[in-house]
Amino acid sequence: TFFISLGVTFLGAALFSWSRGRKKGPVPQEAIIGITFVVAAAGVILLLSRVAGGKEELEHLLTGDILNVTGGEVGQRAAIFAALAAFYAAFHQRFALISSDPEAAFAQGMRVRLWDFLFYAAFALVVVSFVRVAGVLLTFAYLIVPAVCGVMLAESWMRRLLIGWATAAIASLVGLSASYWLDLPTGAAVVCASGLLLVLVSAVARRRPA
């Protein structure tokens, strides 16, 4: 299952990198990614609706079963994420350039589509590895909410990174506590805690001077 999922996400990475043009088109890259995600998710729901036990499998896919993760699984993912962190750090400037100014990257002779593919392929490893234990909702909450909080509160990459780590840690602690005391599904509780934290950070960012 893991390698099939990884193969499909690599195909998605190839599609997203191929769809990027030299100039920004009328449809942004993020919209293409979002549409692909929604259609793929709907396809999974249709397939699981025809399978015995599909409802339970769908719930596990969305929210995971993070309370039953073993120490070995944590160690495996820590090793994978550390290697990917080193990869992103080594080529950080290239990824930042093709994301913020793809026209300049093309002008410099960079193979933008290749670097796009490498970015998405490494991203796919993160998603596929984490979805197996935490579910889709929690995976994307961890990937998006801390980054958005960092962007709203800081300018430098390092400060954004530290704020993102702190945001993820606080949301995890709040969500786990709510799950324990209120007997709620753990993954969904952490996702909602992330959303509430994002609202608070947004309010703080709006009150800060320009």
Coordinates of C-alpha atoms in Angstrom, one line a residue:
T1 CA 0.0 0.0 0.0
F2 CA 2.8 2.4 0.9
F3 CA 4.7 2.0 -2.4
I4 CA 1.5 2.2 -4.5
S5 CA 0.5 5.4 -2.7
L6 CA 4.1 6.7 -3.2
G7 CA 4.0 5.9 -6.9
V8 CA 0.7 7.7 -7.4
T9 CA 2.0 10.8 -5.6
F10 CA 5.1 10.8 -7.8
L11 CA 2.8 10.8 -10.8
G12 CA 1.0 13.8 -9.2
A13 CA 4.4 15.5 -8.7
A14 CA 5.2 15.0 -12.3
L15 CA 1.8 16.4 -13.3
F16 CA 2.2 19.5 -11.1
S17 CA 5.8 20.2 -12.3
W18 CA 4.8 19.7 -15.9
S19 CA 1.8 22.1 -15.6
R20 CA 4.1 25.1 -14.5
G21 CA 4.7 27.5 -17.3
R22 CA 7.4 30.2 -17.8
K23 CA 4.9 32.9 -16.8
K24 CA 2.0 32.8 -14.3
G25 CA -1.2 31.8 -16.2
P26 CA -4.8 32.7 -15.4
V27 CA -5.1 29.6 -13.2
P28 CA -2.6 29.5 -10.3
Q29 CA -0.6 26.4 -9.5
E30 CA -2.3 26.1 -6.1
A31 CA -5.7 25.9 -7.8
I32 CA -4.6 22.9 -9.9
I33 CA -3.2 21.2 -6.8
G34 CA -6.4 21.9 -4.8
I35 CA -8.7 20.6 -7.6
T36 CA -6.6 17.4 -8.0
F37 CA -6.8 16.8 -4.3
V38 CA -10.6 17.2 -4.1
V39 CA -11.2 15.0 -7.2
A40 CA -8.8 12.3 -5.9
A41 CA -10.5 12.4 -2.4
A42 CA -13.9 12.0 -4.0
G43 CA -12.6 9.1 -6.1
V44 CA -11.4 7.4 -2.9
I45 CA -14.8 7.8 -1.3
L46 CA -16.5 6.3 -4.3
L47 CA -14.1 3.3 -4.3
L48 CA -14.5 2.7 -0.5
S49 CA -18.3 2.9 -0.9
R50 CA -18.1 -0.3 -2.8
V51 CA -15.9 -2.2 -0.4
A52 CA -16.9 -4.0 2.8
G53 CA -15.8 -2.0 5.8
G54 CA -15.2 1.0 3.6
K55 CA -16.8 3.4 6.1
E56 CA -14.4 2.4 8.8
E57 CA -11.5 2.6 6.3
L58 CA -12.5 6.1 5.2
E59 CA -12.7 7.3 8.8
H60 CA -9.2 5.9 9.4
L61 CA -7.9 7.6 6.3
L62 CA -9.3 10.9 7.4
T63 CA -8.4 11.0 11.1
G64 CA -5.8 8.2 11.5
D65 CA -5.2 6.4 14.7
I66 CA -2.4 8.4 16.3
L67 CA -2.8 7.0 19.8
N68 CA -1.7 3.6 18.7
V69 CA 1.5 4.6 16.9
T70 CA 4.5 2.6 18.0
G71 CA 7.9 3.8 19.0
G72 CA 9.3 2.1 15.9
E73 CA 7.0 4.0 13.6
V74 CA 7.9 7.3 15.2
G75 CA 11.6 6.5 14.8
Q76 CA 11.1 5.6 11.1
R77 CA 9.3 8.8 10.3
A78 CA 11.8 10.9 12.3
A79 CA 14.6 9.5 10.2
I80 CA 12.7 10.1 6.9
F81 CA 11.8 13.7 8.0
A82 CA 15.4 14.5 9.1
A83 CA 16.7 13.4 5.7
L84 CA 14.1 15.5 3.9
A85 CA 14.8 18.5 6.1
A86 CA 18.5 18.2 5.1
F87 CA 17.5 18.0 1.5
Y88 CA 15.2 21.1 1.7
A89 CA 17.9 23.0 3.6
A90 CA 20.6 22.2 1.1
F91 CA 18.5 23.5 -1.8
H92 CA 16.4 26.1 0.0
Q93 CA 17.5 29.0 -2.1
R94 CA 16.5 27.2 -5.3
F95 CA 13.1 26.2 -4.0
A96 CA 12.5 29.8 -2.7
L97 CA 13.4 31.3 -6.1
I98 CA 11.2 29.0 -8.2
S99 CA 8.3 29.5 -5.8
S100 CA 8.5 33.3 -5.5
D101 CA 9.9 34.3 -8.9
P102 CA 9.7 31.5 -11.5
E103 CA 10.4 33.9 -14.4
A104 CA 13.7 34.9 -12.9
A105 CA 14.5 31.2 -12.3
F106 CA 13.8 30.4 -16.0
A107 CA 15.9 33.4 -17.0
Q108 CA 18.9 32.1 -15.0
G109 CA 18.7 28.8 -16.9
M110 CA 17.4 26.8 -14.0
R111 CA 15.6 23.6 -14.8
V112 CA 12.5 24.8 -13.0
R113 CA 10.3 21.8 -13.8
L114 CA 12.9 19.3 -12.6
W115 CA 13.3 21.2 -9.3
D116 CA 9.5 21.5 -9.0
F117 CA 9.3 17.7 -9.4
L118 CA 12.0 17.1 -6.7
F119 CA 10.2 19.5 -4.4
Y120 CA 6.8 17.7 -4.8
A121 CA 8.4 14.3 -4.7
A122 CA 10.0 15.0 -1.4
F123 CA 6.7 16.5 -0.2
A124 CA 5.0 13.3 -1.3
L125 CA 7.3 11.3 1.0
V126 CA 6.2 13.4 3.9
V127 CA 2.5 13.1 3.1
V128 CA 2.4 9.3 2.4
S129 CA 4.5 8.5 5.5
F130 CA 2.4 10.6 7.8
V131 CA -1.0 9.9 6.5
R132 CA -0.6 6.2 7.3
V133 CA -0.5 7.0 11.0
A134 CA -2.2 10.4 11.4
G135 CA -4.7 10.6 8.6
V136 CA -5.3 13.1 5.9
L137 CA -6.8 15.9 8.0
L138 CA -4.1 16.0 10.6
T139 CA -1.3 15.7 8.0
F140 CA -2.5 18.8 6.1
A141 CA -3.2 20.7 9.3
Y142 CA 0.4 20.2 10.4
L143 CA 1.7 21.1 7.0
I144 CA -0.3 24.3 6.4
V145 CA -1.4 25.9 9.7
P146 CA 2.0 26.3 11.4
A147 CA 3.5 27.7 8.1
V148 CA 0.7 30.2 7.8
C149 CA 1.1 31.3 11.4
G150 CA 4.8 31.8 10.8
V151 CA 4.2 33.9 7.7
M152 CA 1.8 36.1 9.6
L153 CA 4.1 36.8 12.5
A154 CA 7.6 36.9 11.1
E155 CA 9.6 38.0 8.0
S156 CA 12.8 35.8 8.2
W157 CA 12.8 32.1 7.3
M158 CA 14.3 31.1 10.6
R159 CA 11.7 32.9 12.8
R160 CA 8.9 31.5 10.7
L161 CA 10.4 28.0 11.2
L162 CA 10.6 28.5 15.0
I163 CA 7.0 29.9 15.1
G164 CA 5.8 27.0 13.0
W165 CA 7.3 24.5 15.4
A166 CA 5.9 26.2 18.4
T167 CA 2.5 26.4 16.8
A168 CA 2.4 22.7 16.0
A169 CA 3.6 21.8 19.5
I170 CA 0.9 24.0 21.2
A171 CA -1.9 22.7 18.9
S172 CA -0.8 19.2 19.6
L173 CA -0.8 19.6 23.4
V174 CA -4.2 21.4 23.4
G175 CA -5.8 18.9 21.1
L176 CA -4.4 15.9 23.0
S177 CA -5.6 17.4 26.3
A178 CA -9.1 18.1 24.9
S179 CA -9.2 14.6 23.5
Y180 CA -8.3 13.1 26.9
W181 CA -10.6 15.2 29.1
L182 CA -13.6 15.4 26.7
D183 CA -13.3 11.9 25.2
L184 CA -12.9 13.2 21.6
P185 CA -11.3 11.7 18.5
T186 CA -7.6 12.7 18.9
G187 CA -6.8 13.6 15.3
A188 CA -9.9 15.7 14.8
A189 CA -9.3 17.5 18.2
V190 CA -5.7 18.4 17.2
V191 CA -7.0 19.7 13.8
C192 CA -9.6 21.9 15.5
A193 CA -7.0 23.2 18.0
S194 CA -4.8 24.1 15.0
G195 CA -7.7 26.1 13.5
L196 CA -8.4 27.9 16.8
L197 CA -4.8 28.8 17.2
L198 CA -4.7 30.1 13.6
V199 CA -7.6 32.4 14.5
L200 CA -5.8 33.7 17.5
V201 CA -2.6 34.3 15.6
S202 CA -4.5 36.1 12.9
A203 CA -6.1 38.4 15.5
V204 CA -2.7 39.1 17.0
A205 CA -1.2 39.8 13.5
R206 CA -3.9 42.3 12.7
R207 CA -3.2 44.3 15.8
R208 CA 0.5 44.5 15.2
P209 CA 1.8 47.8 13.7
A210 CA 2.7 47.6 10.0

